[in-house]
mmCIF file with all atom_site columns, C-alpha atoms in Angstrom:
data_model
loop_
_atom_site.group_PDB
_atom_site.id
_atom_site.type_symbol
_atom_site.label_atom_id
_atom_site.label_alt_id
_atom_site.label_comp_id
_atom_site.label_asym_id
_atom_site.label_entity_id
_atom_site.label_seq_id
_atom_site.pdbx_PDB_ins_code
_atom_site.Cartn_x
_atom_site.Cartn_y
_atom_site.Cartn_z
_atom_site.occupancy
_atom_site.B_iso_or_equiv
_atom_site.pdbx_formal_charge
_atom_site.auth_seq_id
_atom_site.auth_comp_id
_atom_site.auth_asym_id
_atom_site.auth_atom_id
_atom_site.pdbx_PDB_model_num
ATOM 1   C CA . UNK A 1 1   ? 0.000   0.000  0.000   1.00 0.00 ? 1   UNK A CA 1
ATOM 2   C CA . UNK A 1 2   ? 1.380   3.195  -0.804  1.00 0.00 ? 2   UNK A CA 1
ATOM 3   C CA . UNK A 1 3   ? 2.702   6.194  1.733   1.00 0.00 ? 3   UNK A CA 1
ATOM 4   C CA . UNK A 1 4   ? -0.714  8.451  2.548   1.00 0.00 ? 4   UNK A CA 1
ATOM 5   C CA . UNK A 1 5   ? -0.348  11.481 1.596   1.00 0.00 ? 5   UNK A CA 1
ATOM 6   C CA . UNK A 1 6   ? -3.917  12.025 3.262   1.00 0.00 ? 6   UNK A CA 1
ATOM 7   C CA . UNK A 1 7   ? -4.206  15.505 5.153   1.00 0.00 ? 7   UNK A CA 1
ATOM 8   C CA . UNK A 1 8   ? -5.415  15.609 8.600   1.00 0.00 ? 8   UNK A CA 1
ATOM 9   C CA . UNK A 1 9   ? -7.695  17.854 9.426   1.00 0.00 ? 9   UNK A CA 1
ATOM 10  C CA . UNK A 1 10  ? -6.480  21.276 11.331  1.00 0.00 ? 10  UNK A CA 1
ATOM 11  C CA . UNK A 1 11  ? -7.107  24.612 11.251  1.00 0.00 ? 11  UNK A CA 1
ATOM 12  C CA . UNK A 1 12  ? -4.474  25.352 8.251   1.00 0.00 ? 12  UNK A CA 1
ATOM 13  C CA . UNK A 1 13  ? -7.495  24.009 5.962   1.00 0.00 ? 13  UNK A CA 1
ATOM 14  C CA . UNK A 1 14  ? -10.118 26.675 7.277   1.00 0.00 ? 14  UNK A CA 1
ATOM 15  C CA . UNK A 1 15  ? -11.364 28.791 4.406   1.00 0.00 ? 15  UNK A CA 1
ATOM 16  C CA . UNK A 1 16  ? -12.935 31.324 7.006   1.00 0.00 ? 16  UNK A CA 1
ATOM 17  C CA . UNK A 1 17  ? -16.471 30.160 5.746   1.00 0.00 ? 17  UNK A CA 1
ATOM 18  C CA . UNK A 1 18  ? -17.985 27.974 8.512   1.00 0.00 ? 18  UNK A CA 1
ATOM 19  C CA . UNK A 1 19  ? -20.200 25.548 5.574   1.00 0.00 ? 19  UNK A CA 1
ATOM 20  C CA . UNK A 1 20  ? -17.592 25.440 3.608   1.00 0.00 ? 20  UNK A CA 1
ATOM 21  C CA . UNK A 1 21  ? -14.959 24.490 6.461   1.00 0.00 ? 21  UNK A CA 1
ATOM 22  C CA . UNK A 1 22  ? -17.206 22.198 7.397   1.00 0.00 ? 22  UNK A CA 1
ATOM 23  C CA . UNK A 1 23  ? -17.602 20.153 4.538   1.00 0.00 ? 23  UNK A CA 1
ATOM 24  C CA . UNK A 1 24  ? -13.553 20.430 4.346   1.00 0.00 ? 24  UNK A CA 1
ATOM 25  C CA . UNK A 1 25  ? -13.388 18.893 7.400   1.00 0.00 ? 25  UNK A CA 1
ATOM 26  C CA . UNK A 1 26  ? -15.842 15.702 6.458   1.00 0.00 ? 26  UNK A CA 1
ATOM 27  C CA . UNK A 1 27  ? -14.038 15.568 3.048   1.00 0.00 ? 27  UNK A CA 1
ATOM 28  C CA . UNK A 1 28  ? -10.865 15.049 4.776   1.00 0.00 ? 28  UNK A CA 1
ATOM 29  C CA . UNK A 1 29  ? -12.465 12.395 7.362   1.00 0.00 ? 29  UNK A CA 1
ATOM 30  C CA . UNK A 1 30  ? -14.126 10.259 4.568   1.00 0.00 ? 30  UNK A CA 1
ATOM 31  C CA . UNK A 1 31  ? -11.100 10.750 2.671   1.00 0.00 ? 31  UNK A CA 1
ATOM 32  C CA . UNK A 1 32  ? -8.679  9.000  5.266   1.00 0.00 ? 32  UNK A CA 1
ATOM 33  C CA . UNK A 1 33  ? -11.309 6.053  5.688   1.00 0.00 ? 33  UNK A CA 1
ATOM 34  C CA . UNK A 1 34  ? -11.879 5.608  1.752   1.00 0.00 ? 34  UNK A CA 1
ATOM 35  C CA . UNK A 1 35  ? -8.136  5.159  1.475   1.00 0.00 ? 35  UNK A CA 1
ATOM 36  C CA . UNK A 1 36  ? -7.290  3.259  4.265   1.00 0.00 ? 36  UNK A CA 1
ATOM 37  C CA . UNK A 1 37  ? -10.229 0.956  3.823   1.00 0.00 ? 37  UNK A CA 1
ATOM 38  C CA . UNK A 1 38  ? -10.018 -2.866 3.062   1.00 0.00 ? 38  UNK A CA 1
ATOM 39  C CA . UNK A 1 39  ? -10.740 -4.344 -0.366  1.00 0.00 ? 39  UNK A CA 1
ATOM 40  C CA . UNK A 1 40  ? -13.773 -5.429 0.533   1.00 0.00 ? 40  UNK A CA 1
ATOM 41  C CA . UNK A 1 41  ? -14.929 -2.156 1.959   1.00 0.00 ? 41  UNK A CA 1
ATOM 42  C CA . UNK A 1 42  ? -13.345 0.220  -0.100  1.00 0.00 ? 42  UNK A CA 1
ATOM 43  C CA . UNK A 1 43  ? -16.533 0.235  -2.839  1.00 0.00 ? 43  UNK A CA 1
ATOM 44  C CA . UNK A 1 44  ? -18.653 1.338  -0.254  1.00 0.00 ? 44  UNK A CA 1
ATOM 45  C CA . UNK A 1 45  ? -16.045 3.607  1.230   1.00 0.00 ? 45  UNK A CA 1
ATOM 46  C CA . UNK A 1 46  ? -15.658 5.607  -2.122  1.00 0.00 ? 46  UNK A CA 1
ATOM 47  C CA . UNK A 1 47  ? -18.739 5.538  -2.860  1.00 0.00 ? 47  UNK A CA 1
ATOM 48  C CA . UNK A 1 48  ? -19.952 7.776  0.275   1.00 0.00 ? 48  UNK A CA 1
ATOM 49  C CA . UNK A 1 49  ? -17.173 9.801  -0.214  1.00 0.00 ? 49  UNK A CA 1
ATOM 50  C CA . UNK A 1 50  ? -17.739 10.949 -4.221  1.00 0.00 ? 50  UNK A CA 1
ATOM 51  C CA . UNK A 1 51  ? -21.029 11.856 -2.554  1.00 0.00 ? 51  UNK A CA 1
ATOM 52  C CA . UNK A 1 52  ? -20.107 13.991 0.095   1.00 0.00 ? 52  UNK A CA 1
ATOM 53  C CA . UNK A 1 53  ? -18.073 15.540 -2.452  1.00 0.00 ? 53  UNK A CA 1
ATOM 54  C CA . UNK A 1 54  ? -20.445 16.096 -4.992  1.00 0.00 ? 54  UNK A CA 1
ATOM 55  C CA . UNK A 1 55  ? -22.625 17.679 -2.116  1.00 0.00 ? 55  UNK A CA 1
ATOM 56  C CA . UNK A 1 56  ? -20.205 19.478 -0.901  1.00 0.00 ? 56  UNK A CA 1
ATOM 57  C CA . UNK A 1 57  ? -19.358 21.075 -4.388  1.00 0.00 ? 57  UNK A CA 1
ATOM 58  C CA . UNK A 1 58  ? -22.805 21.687 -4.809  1.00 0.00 ? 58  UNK A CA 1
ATOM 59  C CA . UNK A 1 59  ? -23.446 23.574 -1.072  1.00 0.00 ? 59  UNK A CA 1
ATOM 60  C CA . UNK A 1 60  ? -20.456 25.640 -2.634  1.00 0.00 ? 60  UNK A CA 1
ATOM 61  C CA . UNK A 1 61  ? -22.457 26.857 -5.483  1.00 0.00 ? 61  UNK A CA 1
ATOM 62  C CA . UNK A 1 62  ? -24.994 27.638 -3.833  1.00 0.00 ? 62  UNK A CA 1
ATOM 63  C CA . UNK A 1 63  ? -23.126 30.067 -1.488  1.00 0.00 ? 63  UNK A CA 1
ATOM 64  C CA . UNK A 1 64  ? -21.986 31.316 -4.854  1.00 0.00 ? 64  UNK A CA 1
ATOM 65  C CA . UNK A 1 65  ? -24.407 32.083 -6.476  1.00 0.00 ? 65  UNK A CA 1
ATOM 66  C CA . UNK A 1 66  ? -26.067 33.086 -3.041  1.00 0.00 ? 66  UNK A CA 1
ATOM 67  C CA . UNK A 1 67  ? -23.501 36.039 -2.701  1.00 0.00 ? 67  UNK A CA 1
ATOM 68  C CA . UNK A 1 68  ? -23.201 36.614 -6.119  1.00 0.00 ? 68  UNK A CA 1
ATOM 69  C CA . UNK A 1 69  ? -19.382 35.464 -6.571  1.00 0.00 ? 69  UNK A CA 1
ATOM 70  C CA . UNK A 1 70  ? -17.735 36.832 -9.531  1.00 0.00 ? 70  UNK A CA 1
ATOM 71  C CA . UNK A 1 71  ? -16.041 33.800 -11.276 1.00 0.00 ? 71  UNK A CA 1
ATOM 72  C CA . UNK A 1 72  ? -18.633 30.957 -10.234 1.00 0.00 ? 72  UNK A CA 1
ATOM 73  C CA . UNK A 1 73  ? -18.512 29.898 -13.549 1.00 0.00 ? 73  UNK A CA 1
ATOM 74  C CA . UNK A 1 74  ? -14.614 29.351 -13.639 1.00 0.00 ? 74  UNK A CA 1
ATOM 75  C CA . UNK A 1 75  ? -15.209 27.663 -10.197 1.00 0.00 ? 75  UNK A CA 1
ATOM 76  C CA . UNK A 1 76  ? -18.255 25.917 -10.958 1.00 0.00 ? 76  UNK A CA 1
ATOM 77  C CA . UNK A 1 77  ? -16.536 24.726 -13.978 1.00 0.00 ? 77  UNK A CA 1
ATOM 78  C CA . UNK A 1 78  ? -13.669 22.657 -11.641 1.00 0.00 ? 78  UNK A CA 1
ATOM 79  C CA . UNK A 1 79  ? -16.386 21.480 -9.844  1.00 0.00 ? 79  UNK A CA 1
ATOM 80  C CA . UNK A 1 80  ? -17.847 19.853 -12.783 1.00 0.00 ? 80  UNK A CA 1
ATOM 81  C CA . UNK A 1 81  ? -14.435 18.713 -14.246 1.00 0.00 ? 81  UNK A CA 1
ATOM 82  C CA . UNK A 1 82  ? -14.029 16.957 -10.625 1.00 0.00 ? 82  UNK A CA 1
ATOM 83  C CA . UNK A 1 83  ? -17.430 15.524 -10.979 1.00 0.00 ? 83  UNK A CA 1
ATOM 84  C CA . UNK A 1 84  ? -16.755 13.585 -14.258 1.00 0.00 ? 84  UNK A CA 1
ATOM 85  C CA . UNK A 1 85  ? -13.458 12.736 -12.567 1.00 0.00 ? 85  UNK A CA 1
ATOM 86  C CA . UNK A 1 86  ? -15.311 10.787 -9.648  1.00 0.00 ? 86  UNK A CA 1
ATOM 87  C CA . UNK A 1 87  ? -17.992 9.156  -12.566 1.00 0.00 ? 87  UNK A CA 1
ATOM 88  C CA . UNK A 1 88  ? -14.760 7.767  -14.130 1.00 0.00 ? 88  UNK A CA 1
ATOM 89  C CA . UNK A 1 89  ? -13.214 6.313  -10.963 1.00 0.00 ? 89  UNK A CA 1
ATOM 90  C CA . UNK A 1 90  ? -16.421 5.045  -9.752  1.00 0.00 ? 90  UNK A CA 1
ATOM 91  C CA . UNK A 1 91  ? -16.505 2.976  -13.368 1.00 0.00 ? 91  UNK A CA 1
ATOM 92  C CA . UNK A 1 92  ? -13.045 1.508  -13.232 1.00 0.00 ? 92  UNK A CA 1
ATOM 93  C CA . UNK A 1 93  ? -14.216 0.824  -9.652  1.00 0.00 ? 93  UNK A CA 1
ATOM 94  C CA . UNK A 1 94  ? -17.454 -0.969 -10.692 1.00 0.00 ? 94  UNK A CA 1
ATOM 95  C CA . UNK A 1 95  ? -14.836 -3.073 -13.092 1.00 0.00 ? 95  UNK A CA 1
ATOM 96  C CA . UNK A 1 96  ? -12.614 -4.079 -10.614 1.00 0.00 ? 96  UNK A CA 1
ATOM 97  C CA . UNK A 1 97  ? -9.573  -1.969 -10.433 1.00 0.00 ? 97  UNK A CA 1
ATOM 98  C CA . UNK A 1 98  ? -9.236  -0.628 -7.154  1.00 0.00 ? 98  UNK A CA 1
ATOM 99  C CA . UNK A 1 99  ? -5.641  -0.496 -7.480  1.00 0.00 ? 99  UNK A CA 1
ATOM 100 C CA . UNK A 1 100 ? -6.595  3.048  -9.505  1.00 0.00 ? 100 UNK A CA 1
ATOM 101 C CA . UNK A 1 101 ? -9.309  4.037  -7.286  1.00 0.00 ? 101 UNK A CA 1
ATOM 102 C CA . UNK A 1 102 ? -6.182  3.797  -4.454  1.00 0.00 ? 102 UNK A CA 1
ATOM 103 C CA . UNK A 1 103 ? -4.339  5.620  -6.293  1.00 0.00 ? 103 UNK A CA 1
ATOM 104 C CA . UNK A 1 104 ? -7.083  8.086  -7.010  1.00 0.00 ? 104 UNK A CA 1
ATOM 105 C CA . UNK A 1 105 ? -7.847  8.781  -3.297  1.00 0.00 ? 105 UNK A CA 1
ATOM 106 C CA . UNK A 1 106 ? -4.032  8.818  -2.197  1.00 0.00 ? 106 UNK A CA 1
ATOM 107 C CA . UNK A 1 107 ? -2.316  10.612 -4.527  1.00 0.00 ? 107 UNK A CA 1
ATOM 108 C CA . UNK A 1 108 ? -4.933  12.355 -7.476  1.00 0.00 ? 108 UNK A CA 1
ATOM 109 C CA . UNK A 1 109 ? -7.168  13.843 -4.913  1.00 0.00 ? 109 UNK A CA 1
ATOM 110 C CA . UNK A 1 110 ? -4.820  15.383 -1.610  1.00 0.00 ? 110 UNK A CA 1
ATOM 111 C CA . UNK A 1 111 ? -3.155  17.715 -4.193  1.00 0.00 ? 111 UNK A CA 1
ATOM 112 C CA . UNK A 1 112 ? -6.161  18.645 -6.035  1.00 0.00 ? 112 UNK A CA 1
ATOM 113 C CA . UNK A 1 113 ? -7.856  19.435 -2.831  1.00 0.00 ? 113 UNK A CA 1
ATOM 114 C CA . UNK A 1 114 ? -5.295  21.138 -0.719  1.00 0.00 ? 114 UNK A CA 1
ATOM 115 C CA . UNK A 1 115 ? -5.042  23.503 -4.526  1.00 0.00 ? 115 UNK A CA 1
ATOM 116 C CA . UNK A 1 116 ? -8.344  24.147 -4.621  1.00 0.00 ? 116 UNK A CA 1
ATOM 117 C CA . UNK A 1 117 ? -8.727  25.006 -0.908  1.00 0.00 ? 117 UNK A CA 1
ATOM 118 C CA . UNK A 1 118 ? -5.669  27.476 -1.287  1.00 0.00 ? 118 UNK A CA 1
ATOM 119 C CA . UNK A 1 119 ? -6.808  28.825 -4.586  1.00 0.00 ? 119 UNK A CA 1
ATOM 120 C CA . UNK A 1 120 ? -10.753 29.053 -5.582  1.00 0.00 ? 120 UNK A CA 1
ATOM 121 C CA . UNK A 1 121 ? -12.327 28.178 -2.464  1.00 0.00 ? 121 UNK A CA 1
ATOM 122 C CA . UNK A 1 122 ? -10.132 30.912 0.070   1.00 0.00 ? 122 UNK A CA 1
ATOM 123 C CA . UNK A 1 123 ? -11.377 33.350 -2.969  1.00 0.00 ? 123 UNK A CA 1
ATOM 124 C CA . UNK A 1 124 ? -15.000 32.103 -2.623  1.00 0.00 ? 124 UNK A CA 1
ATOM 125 C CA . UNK A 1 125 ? -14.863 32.705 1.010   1.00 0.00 ? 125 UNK A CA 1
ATOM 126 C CA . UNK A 1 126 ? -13.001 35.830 1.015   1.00 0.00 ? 126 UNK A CA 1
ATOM 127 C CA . UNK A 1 127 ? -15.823 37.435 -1.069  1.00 0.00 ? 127 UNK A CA 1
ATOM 128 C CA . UNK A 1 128 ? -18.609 35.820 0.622   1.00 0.00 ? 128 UNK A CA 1
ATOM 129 C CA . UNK A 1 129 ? -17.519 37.379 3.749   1.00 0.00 ? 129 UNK A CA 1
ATOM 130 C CA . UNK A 1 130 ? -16.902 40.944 1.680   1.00 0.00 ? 130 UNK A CA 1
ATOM 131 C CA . UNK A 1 131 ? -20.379 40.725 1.166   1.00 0.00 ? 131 UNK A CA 1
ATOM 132 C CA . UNK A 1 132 ? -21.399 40.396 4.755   1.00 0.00 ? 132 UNK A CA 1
ATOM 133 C CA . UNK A 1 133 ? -21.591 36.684 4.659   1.00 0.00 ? 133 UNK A CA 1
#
């Protein structure tokens, strides 16, 4: 099994925006248990966690759109990219190869979120809370 590169949760991950720190904080818990689950259990591991995520995305573009954020279509449009990412995984999943869906969850997604965190999502925050929220 490869080295986890699997963030734990702390403060340093906060966005400032408590639903969207909040989901952070569940992404990173289902996160650990999706990668560190069995074979057998992984499936259902991975499963729960693409849907957190997809909720998660979605609660984001709500506050979006809620507080009228600039570039939600440049963010929105990541979200959706990650979205088809997860429908992919969860394929090569339903075929067997959970050697990729490891890979996915230890290597593919840390980095993506930990970028996204620091990049679009501190900006979403930043101007949510500009606006009062």
């Amino acid at each position: 099994m490869p080295t986890l590169s699997i963030p734990a949760w702390s403060p340093s991950l906060e966005v400032g925006n408590a639903i969207i720190d909040a989901d952070h904080k569940e992404t990173v818990e289902l996160l650990a248990e999706a990668a560190t689950a069995s074979d057998a259990d992984l499936p259902a591991h991975f499963t729960a966690f693409a849907q957190h995520l997809r909720d998660h995305l979605a609660r984001e573009e709500e506050l979006m759109h809620q507080y009228g954020f600039p570039p939600t279509l440049i963010h929105v449009h990541e979200h959706n990219r990650v979205r088809l990412e997860l429908e992919g995984i969860a394929k090569r999943m339903a075929a067997g190869n959970l050697a990729l869906v490891r890979g996915y969850l230890t290597e593919v997604v840390p980095e993506w979120f930990i970028n996204h965190k620091n990049t679009m999502d501190s900006a979403t925050a930043a101007w949510i809370r500009s606006q009062g929220g």
